[in-house]
CSV table of C-alpha atoms and ligand atoms in Angstrom, one decimal:
chain,number,residue,atom,x,y,z
A,122,MET,CA,44.6,26.9,7.8
A,123,ASN,CA,41.2,25.2,6.8
A,124,SER,CA,41.8,22.7,4.0
A,125,ARG,CA,38.1,21.9,3.9
A,126,LYS,CA,36.7,22.6,0.3
A,127,PRO,CA,33.1,23.7,0.1
A,128,LYS,CA,30.7,21.2,-0.9
A,129,PRO,CA,29.3,21.4,-4.4
A,130,PRO,CA,25.6,22.2,-4.4
A,131,GLN,CA,23.5,19.1,-4.8
A,132,LEU,CA,21.6,19.0,-7.9
A,133,VAL,CA,17.9,17.5,-7.6
A,134,GLU,CA,17.2,16.0,-11.0
A,135,LYS,CA,13.5,16.0,-11.5
A,136,LYS,CA,11.2,14.2,-14.1
A,137,ALA,CA,7.5,14.6,-15.2
A,138,ILE,CA,5.2,11.7,-14.5
A,139,ARG,CA,1.6,11.1,-15.2
A,140,VAL,CA,-0.1,8.5,-13.0
A,141,GLN,CA,-3.7,7.5,-12.2
A,142,VAL,CA,-4.2,7.3,-8.6
A,143,ASN,CA,-7.5,6.0,-7.1
A,144,ASP,CA,-9.2,6.9,-10.6
A,145,ARG,CA,-7.7,10.3,-10.6
A,146,GLU,CA,-5.1,11.6,-12.7
A,147,TYR,CA,-1.9,13.2,-11.5
A,148,THR,CA,0.8,15.0,-13.6
A,149,GLY,CA,3.8,16.7,-12.1
A,150,ASN,CA,7.6,16.8,-11.7
A,151,VAL,CA,9.2,14.3,-9.1
A,152,ASP,CA,12.7,13.9,-7.9
A,153,VAL,CA,14.2,10.9,-9.7
A,154,ARG,CA,15.5,9.6,-6.4
A,155,LYS,CA,12.1,9.7,-4.6
A,156,THR,CA,10.8,6.5,-3.6
A,157,LEU,CA,7.1,5.7,-4.6
A,158,VAL,CA,5.8,5.6,-1.1
A,159,ASP,CA,7.5,8.9,-0.3
A,160,PHE,CA,5.7,10.4,-3.5
A,161,ILE,CA,2.3,9.1,-2.4
A,162,ARG,CA,2.6,10.4,0.9
A,163,GLU,CA,4.3,13.7,0.4
A,164,ASP,CA,3.4,14.7,-3.2
A,165,LEU,CA,-0.2,13.3,-3.2
A,166,ALA,CA,-0.9,13.8,0.7
A,167,LEU,CA,-2.2,10.2,0.7
A,168,THR,CA,-0.9,9.2,4.1
A,169,GLY,CA,-2.8,6.0,4.3
A,170,THR,CA,0.0,4.1,3.1
A,171,HIS,CA,2.5,3.7,5.7
A,172,VAL,CA,6.2,3.5,5.9
A,173,GLY,CA,7.8,0.8,8.1
A,174,CYS,CA,10.9,-1.0,7.5
A,175,GLU,CA,11.7,0.6,4.0
A,176,HIS,CA,13.4,-2.5,3.0
A,177,GLY,CA,10.6,-4.5,1.6
A,178,VAL,CA,10.2,-6.5,4.7
A,179,CYS,CA,7.1,-5.6,6.5
A,180,GLY,CA,4.5,-4.9,3.8
A,181,ALA,CA,3.2,-1.5,5.4
A,182,CYS,CA,3.8,0.3,2.2
A,183,THR,CA,1.8,-2.1,0.2
A,184,ILE,CA,-0.3,-0.6,-2.7
A,185,ILE,CA,-1.8,-1.7,-6.0
A,186,LEU,CA,0.0,-1.0,-9.0
A,187,ASN,CA,-1.6,-2.0,-12.5
A,188,GLY,CA,-3.6,-4.7,-10.4
A,189,ARG,CA,-0.8,-6.3,-8.5
A,190,ALA,CA,0.3,-5.6,-4.9
A,191,VAL,CA,3.7,-4.0,-4.6
A,192,ARG,CA,5.9,-2.6,-1.9
A,193,SER,CA,5.9,1.1,-2.7
A,194,CYS,CA,9.2,1.6,-0.6
A,195,LEU,CA,11.1,-0.5,-3.2
A,196,MET,CA,10.3,1.6,-6.2
A,197,PHE,CA,11.2,4.9,-7.5
A,198,ALA,CA,8.1,7.1,-8.2
A,199,VAL,CA,9.5,7.6,-11.7
A,200,GLN,CA,9.0,4.0,-12.4
A,201,ALA,CA,5.2,4.3,-12.1
A,202,ASP,CA,5.2,6.8,-14.6
A,203,GLY,CA,2.0,6.0,-17.0
A,204,LEU,CA,0.7,3.3,-14.5
A,205,GLU,CA,-2.5,3.0,-12.3
A,206,ILE,CA,-2.1,3.3,-8.6
A,207,LYS,CA,-4.6,2.2,-5.9
A,208,THR,CA,-4.0,3.2,-2.4
A,209,VAL,CA,-6.2,2.5,0.9
A,210,GLU,CA,-7.8,5.8,0.3
A,211,GLY,CA,-9.4,4.3,-3.0
A,212,LEU,CA,-11.2,1.5,-0.9
A,213,GLY,CA,-14.3,2.5,1.0
A,214,THR,CA,-15.2,5.7,2.7
A,215,PRO,CA,-16.0,5.8,6.5
A,216,GLU,CA,-19.7,5.6,5.6
A,217,HIS,CA,-19.4,3.0,2.9
A,218,LEU,CA,-16.6,0.8,4.0
A,219,HIS,CA,-15.1,-1.7,1.4
A,220,PRO,CA,-16.3,-5.4,2.2
A,221,ILE,CA,-12.5,-6.2,3.1
A,222,GLN,CA,-12.6,-3.4,5.4
A,223,GLU,CA,-15.8,-4.4,7.0
A,224,ALA,CA,-14.6,-7.9,7.4
A,225,PHE,CA,-11.3,-6.6,9.2
A,226,ARG,CA,-13.6,-4.5,11.6
A,227,ASP,CA,-15.9,-7.3,12.2
A,228,HIS,CA,-13.3,-10.0,13.0
A,229,HIS,CA,-10.9,-7.6,14.9
A,230,GLY,CA,-8.3,-7.9,12.4
A,231,LEU,CA,-6.4,-4.8,13.7
A,232,GLN,CA,-5.2,-3.1,16.7
A,233,CYS,CA,-3.0,-0.1,16.2
A,234,GLY,CA,-3.8,-0.2,12.5
A,235,PHE,CA,-0.3,0.7,11.5
A,236,CYS,CA,0.1,-2.4,9.4
A,237,THR,CA,-3.6,-2.4,8.4
A,238,PRO,CA,-3.5,-0.6,4.9
A,239,GLY,CA,-0.7,-3.0,3.7
A,240,PHE,CA,-2.8,-5.9,4.9
A,241,LEU,CA,-6.0,-4.5,3.0
A,242,MET,CA,-4.2,-4.0,-0.2
A,243,THR,CA,-2.3,-7.4,0.0
A,244,ALA,CA,-5.9,-8.9,0.5
A,245,LEU,CA,-7.5,-7.0,-2.2
A,246,ALA,CA,-5.0,-8.0,-5.0
A,247,PHE,CA,-4.9,-11.7,-3.8
A,248,LEU,CA,-8.9,-12.0,-3.6
A,249,SER,CA,-9.3,-10.5,-7.1
A,250,GLU,CA,-7.1,-13.3,-8.3
A,251,THR,CA,-8.0,-15.9,-5.9
A,252,PRO,CA,-11.7,-15.4,-5.2
A,253,ASP,CA,-12.2,-18.9,-3.3
A,254,PRO,CA,-9.0,-19.3,-1.2
A,255,SER,CA,-8.0,-22.0,1.2
A,256,LYS,CA,-7.0,-20.9,4.8
A,257,ASP,CA,-3.5,-22.1,3.7
A,258,GLN,CA,-3.4,-19.8,0.9
A,259,ILE,CA,-4.5,-16.9,2.9
A,260,ARG,CA,-1.9,-17.7,5.5
A,261,GLU,CA,0.9,-17.9,2.8
A,262,VAL,CA,-0.1,-14.5,1.1
A,263,LEU,CA,-0.3,-12.7,4.3
A,264,ALA,CA,3.1,-14.1,5.6
A,265,GLY,CA,4.9,-11.3,3.8
A,266,ASN,CA,3.0,-8.6,6.0
A,267,LEU,CA,4.1,-8.1,9.5
A,268,CYS,CA,1.8,-7.1,12.4
A,269,ARG,CA,2.9,-6.7,15.9
A,270,CYS,CA,-0.4,-6.3,17.6
A,271,THR,CA,-3.1,-8.9,16.5
A,272,GLY,CA,-1.5,-12.3,16.6
A,273,TYR,CA,-3.0,-12.6,13.0
A,274,GLN,CA,-5.9,-14.9,13.7
A,275,GLY,CA,-8.3,-12.1,13.4
A,276,ILE,CA,-6.7,-10.9,10.1
A,277,VAL,CA,-6.8,-14.5,8.5
A,278,ASP,CA,-10.4,-14.9,9.7
A,279,ALA,CA,-11.3,-11.4,8.1
A,280,VAL,CA,-9.7,-12.4,4.6
A,281,GLU,CA,-11.6,-15.6,4.6
A,282,ASP,CA,-14.8,-13.7,5.4
A,283,ALA,CA,-14.0,-11.1,2.8
A,284,ALA,CA,-13.9,-13.7,0.2
A,285,THR,CA,-17.2,-14.8,0.9
A,286,ARG,CA,-18.6,-11.2,1.2
A,287,LEU,CA,-17.1,-10.3,-2.1
A,288,LYS,CA,-18.5,-13.4,-3.8
A,289,THR,CA,-22.0,-13.2,-2.5
A,290,GLY,CA,-22.1,-9.3,-2.3
A,291,THR,CA,-23.0,-9.2,1.1
A,292,ARG,CA,-21.6,-6.7,3.6
B,587,LIG,S1,8.0,-0.1,4.4
B,587,LIG,FE1,8.0,-1.2,2.5
B,587,LIG,S2,8.0,-3.2,2.9
B,587,LIG,FE2,8.3,-2.3,4.9
B,588,LIG,S1,-2.5,-3.6,14.0
B,588,LIG,FE1,-0.7,-2.9,15.2
B,588,LIG,S2,0.9,-3.5,13.9
B,588,LIG,FE2,-0.9,-4.7,13.0
């Protein structure tokens, strides 16, 4: 005799949220257990934000939430309700790169590019608070983002140069 009981149906609880994403408003229902990074990638189709470790270690999923760099794999989407999100898609366009993107390009601050959106968003939040950073400060803030390709020197140089570009308005 089969003693296994049928599993109860899984209930997906949803909640309505409203977020500002790259200056556009989004309202919709989201699974209360969905992480912010999955919401950004799956519900908003903004796949520039990458998922690496899913444990808050690699920094690939970094976005800007109300002006601060956060790891979107460590939050639920519902926690962003009412807040402002900026993703890498909100930086420049292919025709008009943001100065931080230009600096990464010019200093070879990327190879495969998997980690790059996280580095860019980390750098953006950092430079808005620390417009004139020392090399040590740059290294310290970037220590929380992992890159398996570049050896980091190009990234550090890019962030240092980006600070100058942002201050002087040069590209
Ligand atoms: S995927 Fe979020 S920190 Fe690694
Ligand atoms: S450029 Fe490949 S992981 Fe950083």
